XYZ file of C-alpha atoms in Angstrom:
434
model
C -59.342 -153.490 47.680
C -61.602 -153.306 50.650
C -64.148 -151.636 48.662
C -67.816 -152.608 50.111
C -70.207 -154.549 48.049
C -73.470 -152.316 47.375
C -76.907 -152.126 45.588
C -75.891 -149.108 43.567
C -74.017 -149.413 40.293
C -70.579 -149.271 40.413
C -68.812 -146.914 38.295
C -65.054 -147.394 38.198
C -63.063 -144.350 36.895
C -59.275 -145.139 35.795
C -57.232 -141.928 35.933
C -57.435 -138.728 37.903
C -56.500 -136.045 35.391
C -58.744 -133.523 33.738
C -61.146 -135.815 32.039
C -61.557 -138.370 35.074
C -61.984 -135.740 37.498
C -64.626 -133.884 35.478
C -66.323 -137.422 35.195
C -66.178 -138.129 38.943
C -67.705 -134.662 39.684
C -70.840 -135.370 37.938
C -71.215 -138.507 39.396
C -70.805 -137.449 42.993
C -73.696 -137.188 45.347
C -75.946 -139.842 43.286
C -77.263 -143.402 43.999
C -74.170 -144.850 42.758
C -70.727 -146.198 43.785
C -67.918 -144.269 42.366
C -64.539 -145.662 42.596
C -61.432 -143.784 41.447
C -58.255 -145.420 40.596
C -54.761 -143.515 39.875
C -51.181 -144.185 40.306
C -50.789 -140.790 42.182
C -52.815 -139.581 44.949
C -53.141 -136.026 43.653
C -54.201 -134.261 40.503
C -51.785 -132.331 38.610
C -52.530 -129.048 36.753
C -50.239 -129.798 33.639
C -50.294 -126.511 32.103
C -48.045 -124.961 34.707
C -45.576 -127.895 34.998
C -43.001 -125.823 32.849
C -43.169 -123.293 35.826
C -42.244 -126.062 38.261
C -39.567 -126.975 35.910
C -37.960 -123.576 35.978
C -38.231 -122.803 39.663
C -41.148 -120.323 39.251
C -43.693 -122.719 41.497
C -43.399 -125.673 43.988
C -45.160 -128.869 42.975
C -47.927 -128.569 45.724
C -49.086 -125.048 44.056
C -50.260 -127.082 41.166
C -51.116 -130.337 42.671
C -54.174 -131.131 44.589
C -54.925 -134.322 46.670
C -57.655 -136.426 45.312
C -58.937 -137.656 48.500
C -59.381 -134.219 49.688
C -61.665 -132.987 46.702
C -63.930 -136.096 47.673
C -63.784 -136.508 51.466
C -67.095 -135.360 52.009
C -68.889 -137.441 49.434
C -70.683 -140.787 50.260
C -69.978 -144.007 48.320
C -66.866 -142.378 46.650
C -63.383 -144.476 47.095
C -60.195 -143.748 45.806
C -57.284 -146.236 45.610
C -53.373 -145.663 44.689
C -52.725 -148.415 42.361
C -51.494 -149.083 39.070
C -54.021 -150.754 36.655
C -52.660 -154.024 34.694
C -55.215 -155.175 32.576
C -59.261 -154.759 31.632
C -61.139 -158.144 31.479
C -64.381 -156.864 29.657
C -65.820 -160.467 29.246
C -66.003 -160.636 33.131
C -66.415 -156.594 33.746
C -63.521 -156.710 35.739
C -60.138 -154.667 36.276
C -56.871 -156.037 37.422
C -54.627 -153.733 39.275
C -51.589 -153.979 41.319
C -53.413 -154.218 44.812
C -56.255 -156.622 43.385
C -59.211 -157.104 40.949
C -62.425 -155.177 40.863
C -65.558 -155.610 39.315
C -67.645 -152.985 37.554
C -70.891 -152.093 36.039
C -69.448 -149.083 34.096
C -66.064 -148.214 33.229
C -64.476 -144.980 32.431
C -60.985 -144.733 30.857
C -59.332 -141.496 31.508
C -55.716 -142.351 31.727
C -54.483 -139.460 29.721
C -51.194 -139.177 27.417
C -47.610 -139.830 27.710
C -44.746 -138.713 25.718
C -44.486 -139.913 22.286
C -40.787 -140.383 21.076
C -41.779 -141.767 17.690
C -39.944 -145.187 18.304
C -36.685 -143.437 18.908
C -35.111 -145.606 21.570
C -32.053 -143.286 22.193
C -33.980 -140.325 22.464
C -36.431 -141.931 25.076
C -33.057 -142.951 26.840
C -31.641 -139.854 27.138
C -34.004 -136.947 26.729
C -36.063 -135.397 29.436
C -39.888 -135.559 29.508
C -42.124 -133.233 31.279
C -45.543 -134.909 31.616
C -45.425 -135.234 35.560
C -44.592 -133.691 38.636
C -41.331 -135.820 39.385
C -40.420 -135.273 35.801
C -40.578 -131.634 36.036
C -38.772 -131.507 39.185
C -35.789 -133.758 37.531
C -35.748 -131.306 34.859
C -35.297 -128.410 37.420
C -32.745 -130.427 39.042
C -30.784 -131.018 36.093
C -30.970 -127.602 34.773
C -29.185 -126.495 38.425
C -26.965 -129.169 38.450
C -25.628 -128.176 35.155
C -24.825 -124.840 36.106
C -22.949 -125.845 39.288
C -21.028 -128.568 37.030
C -20.342 -125.674 34.648
C -19.060 -123.374 37.273
C -16.055 -126.072 38.020
C -15.646 -127.207 34.637
C -11.981 -126.394 32.706
C -12.958 -128.087 29.566
C -14.524 -125.162 27.537
C -16.387 -127.417 25.020
C -17.947 -129.493 28.084
C -18.985 -126.167 29.880
C -20.651 -125.100 26.729
C -22.579 -128.423 26.356
C -23.539 -128.034 30.030
C -25.005 -124.732 29.376
C -26.801 -125.956 25.929
C -30.374 -126.764 26.296
C -32.463 -128.055 23.426
C -36.104 -128.124 23.445
C -37.724 -130.372 20.831
C -41.016 -129.228 19.738
C -42.721 -125.740 18.895
C -46.106 -126.292 20.577
C -47.307 -124.675 23.696
C -45.035 -126.752 26.104
C -41.837 -126.213 24.126
C -42.578 -122.161 23.412
C -43.487 -121.635 27.239
C -40.681 -123.667 28.811
C -38.145 -121.947 26.164
C -39.520 -118.367 27.238
C -39.160 -119.441 31.065
C -35.644 -120.469 30.513
C -34.566 -117.566 28.549
C -36.066 -115.259 31.431
C -33.781 -117.210 33.920
C -30.796 -116.488 31.946
C -31.874 -112.638 31.606
C -32.441 -111.869 35.512
C -31.757 -114.800 37.781
C -28.746 -116.791 36.559
C -26.265 -113.960 36.248
C -26.960 -112.999 40.020
C -26.762 -116.844 41.292
C -23.433 -117.160 39.029
C -21.741 -114.051 38.783
C -18.252 -115.791 38.287
C -19.881 -117.714 35.265
C -20.339 -116.137 31.951
C -24.105 -116.802 31.521
C -23.927 -115.317 28.052
C -22.483 -118.918 26.966
C -26.070 -120.313 27.810
C -27.665 -121.384 24.682
C -31.507 -122.122 24.529
C -32.471 -123.689 21.209
C -36.028 -124.418 20.278
C -36.256 -126.891 17.321
C -39.405 -127.341 15.516
C -40.179 -129.754 12.610
C -42.683 -127.669 10.655
C -42.416 -124.193 9.659
C -44.378 -122.564 12.481
C -44.745 -122.493 16.014
C -47.785 -123.140 18.172
C -49.306 -125.485 15.271
C -53.327 -125.220 15.585
C -53.317 -121.610 16.548
C -53.462 -118.702 14.285
C -50.289 -117.522 12.037
C -50.532 -114.397 13.818
C -50.174 -116.139 17.270
C -47.266 -118.346 15.679
C -45.203 -115.301 14.336
C -45.694 -112.973 17.386
C -44.545 -116.146 19.612
C -41.393 -116.555 17.414
C -40.955 -112.875 17.678
C -41.066 -112.698 21.438
C -38.644 -115.851 21.776
C -36.024 -114.366 19.369
C -36.263 -111.111 21.420
C -35.758 -112.947 24.599
C -32.285 -114.514 23.068
C -34.016 -118.104 22.120
C -32.490 -119.709 18.958
C -35.609 -120.938 17.097
C -35.134 -123.607 14.379
C -37.775 -124.420 12.123
C -38.221 -127.202 9.568
C -35.702 -129.224 11.366
C -36.299 -132.749 12.571
C -34.301 -134.369 15.366
C -33.290 -137.836 14.261
C -31.083 -138.938 17.205
C -29.552 -138.184 20.637
C -26.914 -140.024 21.988
C -26.739 -138.018 25.302
C -23.941 -135.560 24.027
C -24.856 -134.854 20.404
C -28.310 -133.992 18.985
C -28.520 -135.144 15.411
C -30.635 -133.696 13.083
C -31.963 -134.213 9.268
C -30.047 -130.931 8.338
C -26.321 -129.528 8.597
C -26.990 -128.273 12.222
C -26.304 -130.399 15.121
C -26.159 -129.721 18.846
C -23.902 -130.515 21.352
C -25.968 -130.432 24.692
C -26.035 -132.103 28.018
C -29.704 -131.445 28.319
C -32.411 -132.317 25.665
C -36.097 -131.884 26.602
C -38.558 -133.693 24.595
C -41.822 -131.811 23.890
C -42.464 -133.157 20.259
C -45.672 -135.221 20.881
C -47.892 -137.350 23.003
C -49.552 -140.295 22.737
C -52.626 -141.955 24.545
C -51.942 -144.177 27.932
C -53.942 -147.021 26.714
C -54.598 -150.313 28.704
C -54.320 -153.828 27.600
C -57.286 -156.142 27.528
C -59.456 -154.501 24.806
C -59.697 -155.557 21.345
C -56.935 -154.280 18.854
C -59.900 -153.088 16.539
C -60.501 -150.311 18.816
C -57.553 -148.818 18.886
C -56.051 -145.996 16.757
C -52.153 -146.844 16.476
C -51.387 -143.300 14.900
C -52.032 -141.791 18.167
C -52.618 -144.847 20.543
C -56.156 -143.738 21.350
C -59.327 -145.459 21.637
C -61.860 -145.313 19.262
C -64.768 -143.855 20.576
C -68.456 -143.005 19.286
C -70.040 -139.706 19.746
C -71.207 -140.967 23.358
C -67.502 -141.700 24.424
C -68.397 -145.221 24.267
C -65.080 -147.490 23.021
C -66.283 -149.163 19.734
C -67.410 -152.785 20.433
C -68.168 -152.313 23.967
C -71.411 -151.347 25.842
C -70.448 -150.122 29.112
C -66.817 -149.241 28.664
C -65.888 -145.505 27.843
C -62.784 -143.624 27.120
C -62.405 -139.627 27.837
C -59.826 -137.091 27.032
C -56.538 -137.809 25.704
C -56.738 -141.283 25.645
C -60.165 -141.137 23.381
C -60.268 -140.918 19.720
C -63.684 -139.649 18.566
C -63.056 -139.112 14.815
C -64.965 -136.719 12.672
C -64.684 -134.630 9.521
C -63.253 -131.605 11.321
C -61.152 -133.896 13.687
C -59.885 -136.839 11.937
C -57.446 -138.216 14.501
C -59.574 -137.011 17.370
C -60.081 -133.956 19.535
C -56.838 -131.842 20.606
C -55.124 -133.623 23.652
C -55.811 -130.707 25.562
C -57.571 -129.851 28.957
C -60.667 -128.465 27.688
C -61.879 -131.296 25.426
C -61.047 -133.621 28.359
C -63.367 -131.649 30.705
C -65.959 -131.231 28.313
C -66.164 -134.905 27.509
C -65.630 -136.140 31.015
C -68.796 -133.674 32.226
C -71.080 -134.861 29.727
C -70.168 -138.643 29.990
C -71.196 -138.377 33.649
C -74.674 -136.774 32.558
C -74.887 -139.680 29.951
C -74.252 -142.467 32.286
C -76.909 -141.079 34.624
C -79.174 -140.901 31.824
C -78.542 -144.539 30.502
C -79.108 -145.772 34.417
C -82.611 -143.819 34.251
C -83.451 -144.608 30.573
C -83.651 -141.154 29.379
C -82.080 -139.782 26.308
C -78.504 -139.476 25.957
C -76.705 -136.221 24.444
C -73.775 -136.664 21.485
C -70.636 -135.025 22.464
C -70.168 -131.623 20.850
C -66.904 -129.816 21.260
C -67.013 -126.014 22.420
C -63.591 -124.925 21.425
C -63.029 -121.945 23.753
C -59.786 -121.314 21.890
C -55.770 -121.696 23.130
C -53.249 -119.406 24.867
C -49.518 -119.671 25.359
C -47.253 -117.352 27.431
C -43.580 -116.696 26.379
C -42.655 -114.968 29.447
C -42.980 -111.726 31.252
C -45.850 -109.588 29.880
C -45.566 -111.753 26.600
C -48.506 -114.014 25.617
C -50.631 -115.131 22.413
C -54.112 -115.782 23.031
C -56.755 -117.247 20.131
C -60.275 -116.953 21.538
C -63.177 -118.055 19.835
C -63.900 -114.686 18.592
C -60.813 -112.375 19.293
C -57.221 -112.920 18.817
C -54.521 -110.840 20.665
C -50.964 -110.682 21.863
C -48.636 -108.957 24.278
C -49.400 -107.775 27.756
C -53.355 -107.976 27.389
C -52.954 -111.379 26.623
C -50.639 -112.158 29.216
C -53.126 -111.219 31.835
C -55.816 -113.055 30.346
C -53.431 -116.122 30.527
C -52.868 -115.676 34.157
C -56.493 -115.190 34.913
C -57.575 -118.310 32.955
C -55.014 -120.407 34.608
C -55.583 -119.317 38.079
C -59.205 -119.661 37.942
C -58.649 -123.304 36.592
C -56.492 -124.444 39.768
C -58.357 -126.609 42.206
C -58.172 -125.420 45.815
C -58.441 -122.205 47.159
C -54.904 -122.458 48.746
C -53.423 -123.272 45.289
C -54.907 -120.270 43.768
C -53.807 -118.162 46.633
C -50.482 -119.627 46.356
C -49.808 -119.392 42.998
C -51.030 -115.772 42.772
C -48.534 -114.638 45.716
C -45.783 -116.302 43.594
C -46.550 -114.785 40.746
C -46.758 -111.217 42.228
C -43.467 -111.805 43.935
C -41.676 -112.899 40.767
C -43.108 -110.277 38.953
C -41.947 -107.377 41.318
C -38.697 -108.874 42.358
C -37.961 -110.601 39.062
C -36.893 -113.680 41.128
C -37.841 -117.310 41.517
C -37.477 -118.556 44.941
C -37.811 -122.350 44.139
C -34.643 -122.750 42.468
C -33.658 -125.673 44.659
C -32.025 -129.019 43.936
C -34.111 -130.876 46.568
C -33.651 -134.045 45.084
C -30.416 -134.392 42.790
C -30.995 -135.832 39.514
C -28.476 -137.451 37.378
C -29.284 -139.909 34.416
C -27.379 -143.109 35.275
C -27.362 -143.775 31.307
C -25.983 -140.256 30.445
C -23.569 -140.488 27.677
C -20.112 -139.310 29.137
C -18.332 -136.525 27.341
C -15.096 -137.024 28.733
C -15.245 -140.835 27.726
C -16.071 -139.584 23.915
C -12.694 -137.401 24.160
C -10.363 -140.242 25.349
């Protein structure tokens, strides 16, 4: 890997997401050698991926080069690689570019989409966990309208304009709201010779409420906002299968759609090599103690989505969100320094700052630690928090200017098919009707 030997302890961090980045920040400019490995050379601000998918922002607005963040930090090294296996016995990590020894190992690999074992849905549905996946959704949505414009088969045209979003959490709610706003103010201008009224946006939730984990008031208000925007909200319905053309549920309602976006669950992005006993199978997360140490190992830690710190309040670990990841990563950095200096470490205690979700223009819900509010004020708070959380001054400026322009003009300039997407495994509607 061309990383020099040093007398300093080597801390190896796998993953440049919220948790890994927080840990790296806390360890910089210390008497350590910090090595960060990621399969991408950038950090992604995932809460705004849905805006990339719906043409509101370009991907470079929510991504920041990892090397740039640490280019003035001594004894810091970044390597672009895929981690293959952890050899805990020899304190080494095997990657696509070679093997590297470590003194302390931090696993911050985040999460991936959970299809709950349904291979058909995994094969045909769209994911939105990364920038490339968000760009795929953006291209597919626009390509569907281009195809619908030329389609003479009425049933297929409706299927091309029918969008099914599975999962009523923040991702599903925000994506449904963004598509509804496209239908209302953008697509009629782009496709004046296409009856956009035929476009359907379906949000399917398996439980009886949206935004599970937030207050009942936030759930009710979010649903009300979506319905007013024209979204069809389906609750207490479970999606059983999708063959690329037909969405099958456990009820009488089935959906013929060319596009299904799966936002119904996530699971930890674990790595091979550690004992099976330290894995919580339910969410595919590593069991950790109050100091984020993986159970059974003295110098291996897990933070963020891939960590399961069980307690009476969090039976299956903390919410797989940005705040727990950032807080765990920051504290772990302090605890590693304390360990190396033989001083007392602090157990992790989650500071729940609340949750927010935006449903569209002037519409959002916010559950903060002491306050709950909805509507325009919540929308401004949501914008401020997300703008402040972005990495890099340029990103903050570009996102702010995009939001101002989009608000004034009711437009989204980035609805471009830069990289055409068409799933090769896509079920052929025409073949079904032969």
